[in-house]
CSV table of C-alpha atoms and ligand atoms in Angstrom, one decimal:
chain,number,residue,atom,x,y,z
A,1,MET,CA,-20.4,-13.9,18.6
A,2,ILE,CA,-22.0,-10.6,17.9
A,3,ARG,CA,-25.5,-10.8,16.9
A,4,ARG,CA,-26.3,-10.3,13.5
A,5,PRO,CA,-27.3,-8.2,11.4
A,6,PHE,CA,-24.5,-5.9,12.5
A,7,ARG,CA,-24.1,-2.5,10.4
A,8,ILE,CA,-20.8,-1.4,9.9
A,9,ALA,CA,-20.3,1.6,7.9
A,10,LEU,CA,-17.0,2.2,6.1
A,11,VAL,CA,-15.8,5.4,5.1
A,12,GLY,CA,-13.3,5.4,1.9
A,13,SER,CA,-13.2,2.9,-1.0
A,14,GLY,CA,-9.9,2.7,-1.6
A,15,ILE,CA,-7.9,-0.8,-1.7
A,16,GLY,CA,-8.0,-0.8,1.7
A,17,GLY,CA,-11.6,0.0,2.5
A,18,LEU,CA,-13.0,-2.2,-0.6
A,19,SER,CA,-10.6,-5.1,0.9
A,20,ALA,CA,-12.1,-4.6,4.2
A,21,ALA,CA,-15.6,-4.5,3.0
A,22,LEU,CA,-15.2,-7.6,1.5
A,23,SER,CA,-13.6,-9.3,4.6
A,24,LEU,CA,-16.4,-7.8,7.1
A,25,ARG,CA,-19.3,-9.2,4.3
A,26,GLN,CA,-17.4,-12.3,4.5
A,27,ALA,CA,-17.7,-12.6,8.2
A,28,GLY,CA,-21.7,-11.9,7.8
A,29,PHE,CA,-21.9,-8.4,8.7
A,30,ASP,CA,-23.8,-5.9,7.0
A,31,VAL,CA,-21.5,-3.3,5.2
A,32,GLN,CA,-22.2,0.0,3.5
A,33,VAL,CA,-19.1,1.9,2.1
A,34,TYR,CA,-19.2,5.5,1.6
A,35,GLU,CA,-16.8,7.3,-0.7
A,36,GLN,CA,-16.4,10.9,-1.1
A,37,ALA,CA,-15.5,10.6,-5.3
A,38,PRO,CA,-18.3,10.4,-7.6
A,39,GLU,CA,-16.4,7.2,-9.3
A,40,LEU,CA,-14.0,4.7,-8.3
A,41,THR,CA,-10.7,5.8,-9.2
A,42,GLU,CA,-7.1,4.9,-8.4
A,43,VAL,CA,-4.2,7.2,-9.6
A,44,GLY,CA,-0.4,6.0,-10.4
A,45,GLY,CA,0.8,2.8,-11.8
A,46,GLY,CA,1.3,-0.5,-10.5
A,47,ILE,CA,1.5,-1.7,-6.9
A,48,ASN,CA,3.4,-5.0,-5.7
A,49,MET,CA,1.0,-7.7,-3.6
A,50,GLY,CA,3.0,-9.6,-1.1
A,51,PRO,CA,2.0,-13.1,-0.4
A,52,ASN,CA,0.8,-11.9,2.9
A,53,ALA,CA,-2.2,-10.0,1.2
A,54,VAL,CA,-2.7,-11.9,-2.1
A,55,ARG,CA,-3.4,-15.0,0.3
A,56,ILE,CA,-5.9,-12.7,1.8
A,57,LEU,CA,-7.6,-11.7,-1.7
A,58,TYR,CA,-7.6,-15.3,-2.9
A,59,ARG,CA,-9.6,-16.4,0.2
A,60,LEU,CA,-12.1,-13.4,-0.5
A,61,GLY,CA,-12.7,-15.2,-3.8
A,62,LEU,CA,-10.7,-12.9,-5.9
A,63,ARG,CA,-8.0,-15.5,-7.5
A,64,ASP,CA,-9.3,-16.0,-11.0
A,65,ALA,CA,-10.0,-12.4,-11.7
A,66,LEU,CA,-6.4,-11.5,-10.2
A,67,GLU,CA,-4.6,-14.1,-12.1
A,68,ARG,CA,-6.2,-12.6,-15.6
A,69,GLU,CA,-4.6,-9.3,-14.5
A,70,ALA,CA,-1.8,-9.6,-12.4
A,71,VAL,CA,1.7,-10.4,-13.5
A,72,ARG,CA,3.8,-13.1,-11.4
A,73,PRO,CA,7.3,-11.6,-11.1
A,74,LEU,CA,9.9,-14.4,-11.1
A,75,GLY,CA,12.5,-12.2,-8.8
A,76,THR,CA,13.9,-9.1,-7.5
A,77,HIS,CA,17.0,-7.9,-8.6
A,78,GLN,CA,18.7,-4.9,-6.8
A,79,ARG,CA,21.4,-3.2,-8.7
A,80,ARG,CA,23.9,-0.1,-8.5
A,81,TRP,CA,22.7,2.9,-10.0
A,82,GLN,CA,25.6,3.7,-12.3
A,83,ASP,CA,27.3,0.3,-13.5
A,84,GLY,CA,24.0,-1.8,-13.2
A,85,ARG,CA,26.3,-4.4,-10.8
A,86,THR,CA,23.9,-6.7,-9.0
A,87,LEU,CA,23.7,-6.1,-5.3
A,88,GLN,CA,21.1,-8.7,-4.4
A,89,ARG,CA,18.8,-11.2,-6.2
A,90,ALA,CA,16.0,-13.1,-4.5
A,91,PRO,CA,13.5,-15.6,-6.2
A,92,LEU,CA,9.8,-14.7,-6.0
A,93,ASN,CA,7.5,-17.3,-8.0
A,94,PRO,CA,7.1,-20.0,-7.8
A,95,LEU,CA,8.8,-20.3,-4.5
A,96,CYS,CA,6.3,-18.0,-2.5
A,97,GLU,CA,3.4,-20.0,-3.7
A,98,GLN,CA,5.3,-23.0,-2.4
A,99,LEU,CA,6.3,-21.4,1.0
A,100,TYR,CA,3.3,-18.9,1.5
A,101,GLY,CA,0.4,-20.4,-0.2
A,102,ALA,CA,0.1,-17.4,-2.4
A,103,PRO,CA,2.3,-15.9,-5.2
A,104,HIS,CA,3.9,-12.4,-4.9
A,105,LEU,CA,2.0,-10.5,-7.8
A,106,THR,CA,2.7,-7.1,-9.6
A,107,VAL,CA,-0.8,-5.3,-10.9
A,108,HIS,CA,-1.9,-2.1,-12.0
A,109,ARG,CA,-3.8,-0.4,-9.4
A,110,ALA,CA,-7.0,0.3,-11.3
A,111,ASP,CA,-7.0,-3.2,-12.1
A,112,LEU,CA,-6.5,-4.0,-8.5
A,113,LEU,CA,-9.3,-2.0,-7.5
A,114,SER,CA,-11.7,-3.1,-10.0
A,115,VAL,CA,-11.0,-6.8,-9.1
A,116,ILE,CA,-11.7,-6.3,-5.5
A,117,ALA,CA,-14.9,-3.7,-6.3
A,118,GLY,CA,-16.2,-6.4,-8.5
A,119,ALA,CA,-16.8,-8.7,-5.7
A,120,PHE,CA,-18.7,-6.0,-3.5
A,121,PRO,CA,-22.7,-5.5,-4.4
A,122,PRO,CA,-22.6,-1.9,-6.2
A,123,GLU,CA,-25.8,-1.0,-4.3
A,124,ARG,CA,-23.7,-1.2,-1.1
A,125,LEU,CA,-21.5,1.5,-2.3
A,126,HIS,CA,-22.4,5.2,-1.8
A,127,LEU,CA,-20.4,7.4,-4.2
A,128,GLY,CA,-20.1,11.2,-3.6
A,129,HIS,CA,-20.7,10.6,-0.1
A,130,ARG,CA,-18.0,13.0,1.6
A,131,VAL,CA,-18.0,12.1,5.8
A,132,VAL,CA,-18.0,15.7,7.5
A,133,GLY,CA,-18.6,14.8,10.9
A,134,LEU,CA,-19.7,11.6,13.2
A,135,GLY,CA,-20.8,11.1,16.8
A,136,ASP,CA,-20.9,8.0,19.1
A,137,LYS,CA,-24.2,7.8,20.6
A,138,GLY,CA,-23.2,4.8,23.0
A,139,ASP,CA,-25.4,2.3,21.4
A,140,HIS,CA,-24.5,3.4,17.8
A,141,VAL,CA,-22.3,5.9,15.8
A,142,GLU,CA,-24.0,8.6,13.4
A,143,ALA,CA,-22.2,10.1,10.6
A,144,TRP,CA,-23.1,12.8,8.2
A,145,PHE,CA,-21.9,13.7,4.8
A,146,ASP,CA,-21.4,16.8,2.6
A,147,ASN,CA,-24.5,16.1,0.5
A,148,GLY,CA,-26.9,16.4,3.7
A,149,ALA,CA,-27.1,12.7,4.1
A,150,ARG,CA,-26.9,11.0,7.6
A,151,ILE,CA,-26.5,7.4,8.8
A,152,ASN,CA,-26.5,5.0,11.7
A,153,ALA,CA,-24.3,2.2,12.3
A,154,ASP,CA,-23.2,0.2,14.8
A,155,VAL,CA,-19.6,0.4,14.2
A,156,LEU,CA,-18.0,3.1,11.8
A,157,VAL,CA,-14.6,2.0,10.4
A,158,ALA,CA,-12.4,4.9,8.6
A,159,ALA,CA,-10.3,3.9,5.8
A,160,ASP,CA,-10.2,7.6,4.3
A,161,GLY,CA,-6.7,7.6,3.6
A,162,ILE,CA,-3.3,9.6,4.9
A,163,ASN,CA,-5.7,12.9,5.0
A,164,SER,CA,-8.3,11.1,7.0
A,165,THR,CA,-11.2,13.3,8.1
A,166,VAL,CA,-12.2,10.8,10.9
A,167,ARG,CA,-8.6,10.6,12.4
A,168,ALA,CA,-8.7,14.2,12.5
A,169,ALA,CA,-12.3,14.3,14.3
A,170,LEU,CA,-11.0,11.5,16.7
A,171,PHE,CA,-7.3,12.5,17.6
A,172,GLY,CA,-7.2,16.3,16.5
A,173,GLU,CA,-5.8,18.0,13.1
A,174,GLU,CA,-2.4,17.5,12.4
A,175,ALA,CA,-1.0,18.2,8.9
A,176,ALA,CA,1.3,15.4,7.1
A,177,ARG,CA,4.6,16.3,6.7
A,178,PHE,CA,6.6,16.4,3.5
A,179,ALA,CA,9.0,13.4,3.6
A,180,GLY,CA,11.6,15.0,1.4
A,181,CYS,CA,11.4,12.8,-1.4
A,182,VAL,CA,9.3,12.7,-4.8
A,183,ALA,CA,8.4,10.2,-7.4
A,184,TYR,CA,8.5,10.0,-11.0
A,185,ARG,CA,5.9,7.6,-12.2
A,186,GLY,CA,5.3,6.5,-15.5
A,187,LEU,CA,4.1,3.3,-17.7
A,188,VAL,CA,5.4,2.2,-20.8
A,189,PRO,CA,3.9,0.1,-23.6
A,190,VAL,CA,6.4,-2.9,-23.4
A,191,GLU,CA,7.0,-2.8,-27.2
A,192,ARG,CA,8.9,0.3,-26.9
A,193,ILE,CA,11.2,-1.4,-24.4
A,194,ALA,CA,11.5,-4.7,-26.2
A,195,HIS,CA,15.1,-4.6,-27.1
A,196,LEU,CA,16.3,-4.4,-23.6
A,197,GLY,CA,15.3,-7.6,-22.8
A,198,LEU,CA,14.2,-7.3,-19.4
A,199,GLU,CA,13.7,-9.8,-16.9
A,200,ILE,CA,9.9,-10.6,-15.7
A,201,GLY,CA,10.5,-9.7,-12.3
A,202,THR,CA,10.8,-6.4,-10.0
A,203,GLN,CA,14.3,-4.5,-10.5
A,204,SER,CA,15.3,-1.6,-8.3
A,205,TRP,CA,18.6,0.5,-8.8
A,206,VAL,CA,19.9,2.2,-5.8
A,207,GLY,CA,21.9,5.0,-6.0
A,208,PRO,CA,22.9,8.3,-3.7
A,209,GLY,CA,19.7,10.4,-3.0
A,210,GLY,CA,17.7,8.4,-5.0
A,211,HIS,CA,16.1,4.8,-6.1
A,212,PHE,CA,14.4,3.7,-9.6
A,213,VAL,CA,11.9,0.6,-9.5
A,214,HIS,CA,10.2,-1.1,-12.4
A,215,TYR,CA,8.2,-4.4,-13.2
A,216,PHE,CA,5.4,-5.3,-15.3
A,217,VAL,CA,1.5,-4.7,-14.8
A,218,SER,CA,-1.3,-5.1,-16.8
A,219,ARG,CA,-1.2,-8.7,-18.2
A,220,GLY,CA,2.4,-7.8,-19.1
A,221,ARG,CA,1.8,-5.2,-21.4
A,222,LEU,CA,2.9,-2.5,-19.6
A,223,LEU,CA,6.5,-1.7,-17.6
A,224,ASN,CA,5.5,0.4,-14.4
A,225,PHE,CA,8.3,2.8,-13.2
A,226,VAL,CA,9.1,4.9,-10.1
A,227,GLY,CA,11.9,6.9,-9.6
A,228,TRP,CA,12.8,8.4,-6.2
A,229,THR,CA,14.6,11.5,-5.5
A,230,GLU,CA,15.3,13.3,-2.5
A,231,HIS,CA,14.4,16.9,-2.1
A,232,ASP,CA,14.1,19.7,0.6
A,233,THR,CA,11.2,21.2,0.0
A,234,TRP,CA,7.6,20.7,-1.7
A,235,ASN,CA,5.4,23.4,-3.0
A,236,ARG,CA,2.8,23.8,-5.8
A,237,GLU,CA,4.5,26.5,-7.3
A,238,ASP,CA,7.7,24.7,-8.5
A,239,TRP,CA,6.1,21.3,-9.1
A,240,THR,CA,3.1,20.2,-11.3
A,241,ASP,CA,1.6,16.8,-11.1
A,242,ARG,CA,2.8,16.3,-14.6
A,243,ALA,CA,6.4,15.9,-15.2
A,244,THR,CA,8.0,16.5,-18.5
A,245,ILE,CA,9.9,13.1,-19.3
A,246,ALA,CA,13.0,15.7,-19.9
A,247,ARG,CA,12.8,16.5,-16.1
A,248,ALA,CA,12.5,13.1,-14.9
A,249,LEU,CA,15.4,12.2,-17.2
A,250,ALA,CA,17.4,15.1,-15.5
A,251,ALA,CA,16.4,13.7,-12.3
A,252,PHE,CA,18.5,10.5,-13.4
A,253,GLU,CA,21.3,12.0,-15.2
A,254,GLY,CA,24.2,9.7,-15.1
A,255,TRP,CA,22.2,6.8,-14.2
A,256,HIS,CA,22.5,3.5,-16.2
A,257,PRO,CA,21.7,3.5,-19.6
A,258,GLN,CA,18.5,1.1,-18.9
A,259,VAL,CA,17.0,3.3,-16.4
A,260,ARG,CA,17.4,6.1,-19.0
A,261,GLN,CA,16.0,4.3,-21.6
A,262,ILE,CA,12.9,3.4,-19.8
A,263,ILE,CA,12.1,6.9,-19.1
A,264,ALA,CA,12.4,8.1,-22.2
A,265,ALA,CA,10.0,5.5,-23.5
A,266,ALA,CA,7.5,6.7,-21.0
A,267,GLU,CA,4.0,8.1,-22.8
A,268,THR,CA,3.5,10.4,-19.8
A,269,CYS,CA,5.2,10.8,-16.7
A,270,PHE,CA,3.8,12.1,-13.1
A,271,ILE,CA,5.5,13.5,-10.2
A,272,TRP,CA,4.3,12.7,-6.8
A,273,ALA,CA,5.3,14.1,-3.5
A,274,LEU,CA,5.6,11.5,-0.4
A,275,PHE,CA,4.2,12.5,2.8
A,276,ASP,CA,4.3,10.9,6.4
A,277,ARG,CA,2.9,10.8,9.7
A,278,ASP,CA,4.4,9.3,13.0
A,279,PRO,CA,2.7,6.2,14.5
A,280,LEU,CA,-0.3,6.8,16.1
A,281,PRO,CA,-0.7,5.2,19.9
A,282,ARG,CA,-4.4,4.3,19.3
A,283,TRP,CA,-6.7,3.8,16.7
A,284,SER,CA,-10.3,3.6,18.1
A,285,VAL,CA,-12.6,5.6,20.2
A,286,GLY,CA,-15.5,3.8,21.3
A,287,ARG,CA,-17.4,2.2,18.3
A,288,THR,CA,-15.0,4.0,15.8
A,289,THR,CA,-11.7,2.9,14.2
A,290,LEU,CA,-9.0,3.7,11.6
A,291,LEU,CA,-8.1,1.5,8.7
A,292,GLY,CA,-5.2,1.3,6.4
A,293,ASP,CA,-3.5,4.8,5.3
A,294,ALA,CA,-5.8,6.7,7.7
A,295,CYS,CA,-3.8,5.1,10.7
A,296,HIS,CA,-0.6,4.0,9.2
A,297,PRO,CA,0.5,5.6,6.1
A,298,MET,CA,4.2,4.1,5.4
A,299,TYR,CA,6.9,5.0,2.7
A,300,PRO,CA,6.5,2.5,0.1
A,301,PHE,CA,10.0,1.3,0.7
A,302,MET,CA,8.8,-1.7,1.7
A,303,GLY,CA,5.8,-2.1,-1.2
A,304,GLN,CA,3.6,-2.9,1.9
A,305,GLY,CA,1.3,0.0,2.6
A,306,ALA,CA,-2.0,-1.5,0.4
A,307,ALA,CA,-0.8,-5.2,1.8
A,308,GLN,CA,-0.8,-3.9,5.5
A,309,ALA,CA,-4.4,-2.4,5.0
A,310,ILE,CA,-5.8,-5.4,3.2
A,311,GLU,CA,-4.4,-7.5,6.5
A,312,ASP,CA,-6.1,-4.8,8.7
A,313,GLY,CA,-9.3,-6.0,7.2
A,314,ALA,CA,-8.6,-9.6,7.8
A,315,THR,CA,-8.1,-9.1,11.4
A,316,LEU,CA,-10.8,-6.5,11.8
A,317,ALA,CA,-13.1,-9.2,10.4
A,318,ALA,CA,-12.0,-11.8,12.9
A,319,CYS,CA,-11.9,-9.8,15.6
A,320,LEU,CA,-15.7,-8.3,15.5
A,321,GLY,CA,-16.6,-11.8,14.3
A,322,THR,CA,-15.4,-13.3,17.4
A,323,GLY,CA,-16.4,-10.6,19.8
A,324,ASN,CA,-18.6,-9.6,22.5
A,325,PRO,CA,-21.9,-9.2,20.9
A,326,ASP,CA,-22.6,-6.4,23.5
A,327,ASP,CA,-19.1,-4.8,23.3
A,328,PRO,CA,-18.2,-3.9,19.8
A,329,ALA,CA,-15.5,-1.4,21.6
A,330,GLU,CA,-13.8,-4.2,23.1
A,331,ALA,CA,-13.2,-6.0,19.6
A,332,LEU,CA,-12.0,-2.5,18.2
A,333,GLN,CA,-9.2,-2.5,20.8
A,334,ARG,CA,-8.3,-6.0,20.3
A,335,TYR,CA,-8.2,-5.1,16.5
A,336,GLU,CA,-5.7,-2.5,17.2
A,337,ARG,CA,-3.7,-4.3,19.9
A,338,LEU,CA,-3.0,-7.1,17.6
A,339,ARG,CA,-2.3,-4.6,14.5
A,340,LEU,CA,0.0,-1.8,15.8
A,341,PRO,CA,3.1,-3.7,16.4
A,342,ARG,CA,3.2,-4.9,13.2
A,343,VAL,CA,2.3,-2.0,11.2
A,344,THR,CA,4.7,0.1,13.0
A,345,ARG,CA,7.3,-2.6,12.6
A,346,VAL,CA,6.5,-2.3,8.8
A,347,GLN,CA,6.4,1.5,8.9
A,348,GLU,CA,10.0,1.8,10.9
A,349,MET,CA,11.5,-0.6,8.4
A,350,SER,CA,10.2,1.3,5.4
A,351,ARG,CA,11.5,4.4,6.8
A,352,ALA,CA,15.1,2.9,7.3
A,353,ASN,CA,15.2,1.6,3.9
A,354,LYS,CA,14.7,5.3,2.7
A,355,ILE,CA,18.4,5.9,4.2
A,356,ARG,CA,19.5,2.8,3.3
A,357,PHE,CA,18.6,2.9,-0.4
A,358,HIS,CA,19.9,6.4,-0.9
A,359,LEU,CA,23.3,6.5,1.0
A,360,PRO,CA,25.9,8.6,-1.0
A,361,ASP,CA,28.6,6.6,-2.6
A,362,GLY,CA,31.1,5.8,0.1
A,363,PRO,CA,32.3,3.8,3.5
A,364,ALA,CA,28.4,3.4,4.5
A,365,GLN,CA,27.3,2.6,0.7
A,366,GLN,CA,30.1,-0.1,0.7
A,367,ALA,CA,29.4,-1.6,3.7
A,368,ARG,CA,25.7,-1.7,2.9
A,369,ASP,CA,26.6,-3.4,-0.6
A,370,ALA,CA,28.7,-6.1,1.2
A,371,GLU,CA,26.0,-6.8,3.9
A,372,TRP,CA,23.2,-7.5,1.0
A,373,ALA,CA,25.9,-9.8,-0.9
A,374,ARG,CA,26.6,-11.7,2.2
A,375,ALA,CA,23.1,-12.2,3.3
A,376,SER,CA,20.2,-11.0,1.2
A,377,ASP,CA,17.2,-9.2,3.2
A,378,ARG,CA,14.9,-10.1,0.2
A,379,SER,CA,15.4,-13.7,0.5
A,380,PRO,CA,12.0,-15.5,1.4
A,381,GLU,CA,13.6,-17.0,4.6
A,382,ALA,CA,14.4,-13.2,5.5
A,383,LEU,CA,10.8,-12.2,4.8
A,384,ARG,CA,8.9,-15.0,6.2
A,385,TRP,CA,7.7,-13.0,9.2
A,386,LEU,CA,6.2,-10.6,6.8
A,387,HIS,CA,4.6,-12.8,4.1
A,388,GLY,CA,4.1,-15.8,5.9
A,389,PHE,CA,1.9,-13.8,8.4
A,390,GLU,CA,-1.8,-15.0,8.5
A,391,ALA,CA,-3.9,-11.8,9.6
A,392,GLY,CA,-7.0,-13.1,9.6
A,393,VAL,CA,-5.8,-16.0,12.0
A,394,LEU,CA,-6.2,-14.4,15.5
A,395,ASP,CA,-4.1,-17.1,17.4
A,396,GLN,CA,-1.0,-16.4,14.9
A,397,ALA,CA,-1.6,-12.4,15.3
A,398,GLU,CA,-1.5,-12.7,19.0
A,399,THR,CA,1.5,-14.7,19.4
A,400,SER,CA,3.8,-13.0,16.6
B,501,FAD,C1,4.4,5.7,-5.2
B,501,FAD,C2,3.8,4.6,-4.3
B,501,FAD,C3,4.2,3.2,-4.5
B,501,FAD,C4,3.4,2.1,-3.8
B,501,FAD,N1,3.7,0.8,-4.0
B,501,FAD,C5,3.2,0.0,-3.0
B,501,FAD,C6,3.4,-1.4,-3.1
B,501,FAD,O1,3.9,-1.7,-4.3
B,501,FAD,N2,2.8,-2.5,-2.3
B,501,FAD,C7,1.7,-1.8,-1.4
B,501,FAD,O2,1.0,-2.4,-0.5
B,501,FAD,N3,1.4,-0.6,-1.0
B,501,FAD,C8,2.2,0.2,-2.2
B,501,FAD,N4,1.9,1.9,-1.7
B,501,FAD,C9,1.0,2.3,-0.4
B,501,FAD,C10,-0.4,2.3,-1.2
B,501,FAD,O3,-0.7,2.9,-2.2
B,501,FAD,C11,-1.1,2.8,0.2
B,501,FAD,O4,-0.8,2.1,1.3
B,501,FAD,C12,-2.5,2.3,-0.1
B,501,FAD,O5,-3.2,2.7,-1.4
B,501,FAD,C13,-3.7,3.1,0.7
B,501,FAD,O6,-4.9,2.4,0.9
B,501,FAD,P1,-6.2,2.8,1.8
B,501,FAD,O7,-7.5,2.2,1.1
B,501,FAD,O8,-6.0,3.1,3.0
B,501,FAD,O9,-6.2,4.5,1.4
B,501,FAD,P2,-6.5,5.5,-0.3
B,501,FAD,O10,-6.2,4.6,-1.1
B,501,FAD,O11,-6.0,6.9,0.2
B,501,FAD,O12,-8.0,5.2,0.2
B,501,FAD,C14,-9.1,6.5,0.6
B,501,FAD,C15,-10.2,6.8,0.1
B,501,FAD,O13,-11.2,7.5,0.8
B,501,FAD,C16,-11.7,8.4,0.1
B,501,FAD,N5,-11.8,9.7,1.3
B,501,FAD,C17,-11.3,10.5,1.5
B,501,FAD,N6,-11.5,11.3,2.7
B,501,FAD,C18,-12.7,11.0,2.6
B,501,FAD,C19,-14.0,11.2,3.3
B,501,FAD,N7,-14.0,12.5,4.3
B,501,FAD,N8,-15.4,10.8,3.0
B,501,FAD,C20,-15.5,9.7,2.2
B,501,FAD,N9,-14.3,9.3,1.6
B,501,FAD,C21,-13.4,9.9,1.8
B,501,FAD,C22,-10.5,8.9,-0.8
B,501,FAD,O14,-11.6,9.4,-2.1
B,501,FAD,C23,-10.2,7.4,-1.1
B,501,FAD,O15,-11.2,6.7,-2.2
B,501,FAD,C24,2.6,2.7,-2.6
B,501,FAD,C25,2.1,4.2,-2.4
B,501,FAD,C26,2.8,5.1,-3.4
B,501,FAD,C27,2.6,6.8,-3.2
């Protein structure tokens, strides 16, 4: 066992960073979190939390708070963009809890972040600290911040997102690539769409060059939607972060009336561009490692980016907790070895879904629809490898 107290500095207080902070504290480490923003914020609307992540969050003591804030979707339903025909359906709850020991949840991102943050001691969260440099001193790591502060730690874990400063410091600068997709994101008060009689579940509509997803969040008071469309280029001159409802409706011209009625009922609509990076061959150098979008940003087409970051934290805590006290770098190497194949698989599947979901109508789309009708790729059996995985149990991680 590594001698304690063992000081871990975590950079970034997003869903990945803060959930890792809880996992590391539960394993007995002395954790401090450094966040550039002056306050905790999560932009955007909803997020799907698969049972693989919810199980970890429950173990961190967040069950009651999550159940209060989140929604338990009964199933997923994929439909054709134009006529609404069912392509595939699969049950989620209560089956996920029976099979995997935790439900599948849909939750507002701000609610999820505040549930996680609520379990972390506020005096250990240092807001307004933007890391600008770091150095491995052999027996400890140093980091310095834009506000002039400097810190020492035994290990530094960077969960500072897709544009990670620490990743650039370790492996070199490389701009993220525009992925050829933008999302229209909005929240709709449920009373405005009550007449649609929507299922308590996740619906996703797939069509040529785009797809549209909606589900309930915020104790069922809001419907979250994300509508994806493909574009060749992205630049700030042509796009603004806030889109008009009219622009979103134009992007989904000709789609099923339910899709269009949901967009039309939104209070506001935001537009968001998707960026991408290739998988990294390694995440750790000496006593420093990466976690979450900092090392494996992924298209959100498996609904797993944050869930994989939560898994990272559980595996990291288990590796450091059982590692050689004099060699934390070895524990970080083990963490990276265990996590890389799994997140790379999810990254690759998310990429493949971008193509599969957006096929133009024609033979390839018909073959896809026939395949989904024959063998659902959303069934609990098909997703057992994803949802049944125990990220904090090293034996299982090692043999998977
Ligand atoms: C439209 C959309 C839908 C999605 N849907 C899902 C879903 O359904 N399920 C799912 O699991 N995932 C989903 N994802 C992915 C998920 O949102 C991300 O993978 C996840 O939020 C990444 O968390 P993170 O903590 O690694 O990074 P971030 O959330 O990016 O957090 C990084 C933090 O680091 C801070 N920071 C940055 N630089 C510094 C610095 N130099 N010093 C100090 N602090 C710094 C930032 O301010 C921020 O707080 C979706 C993503 C999108 C865009």
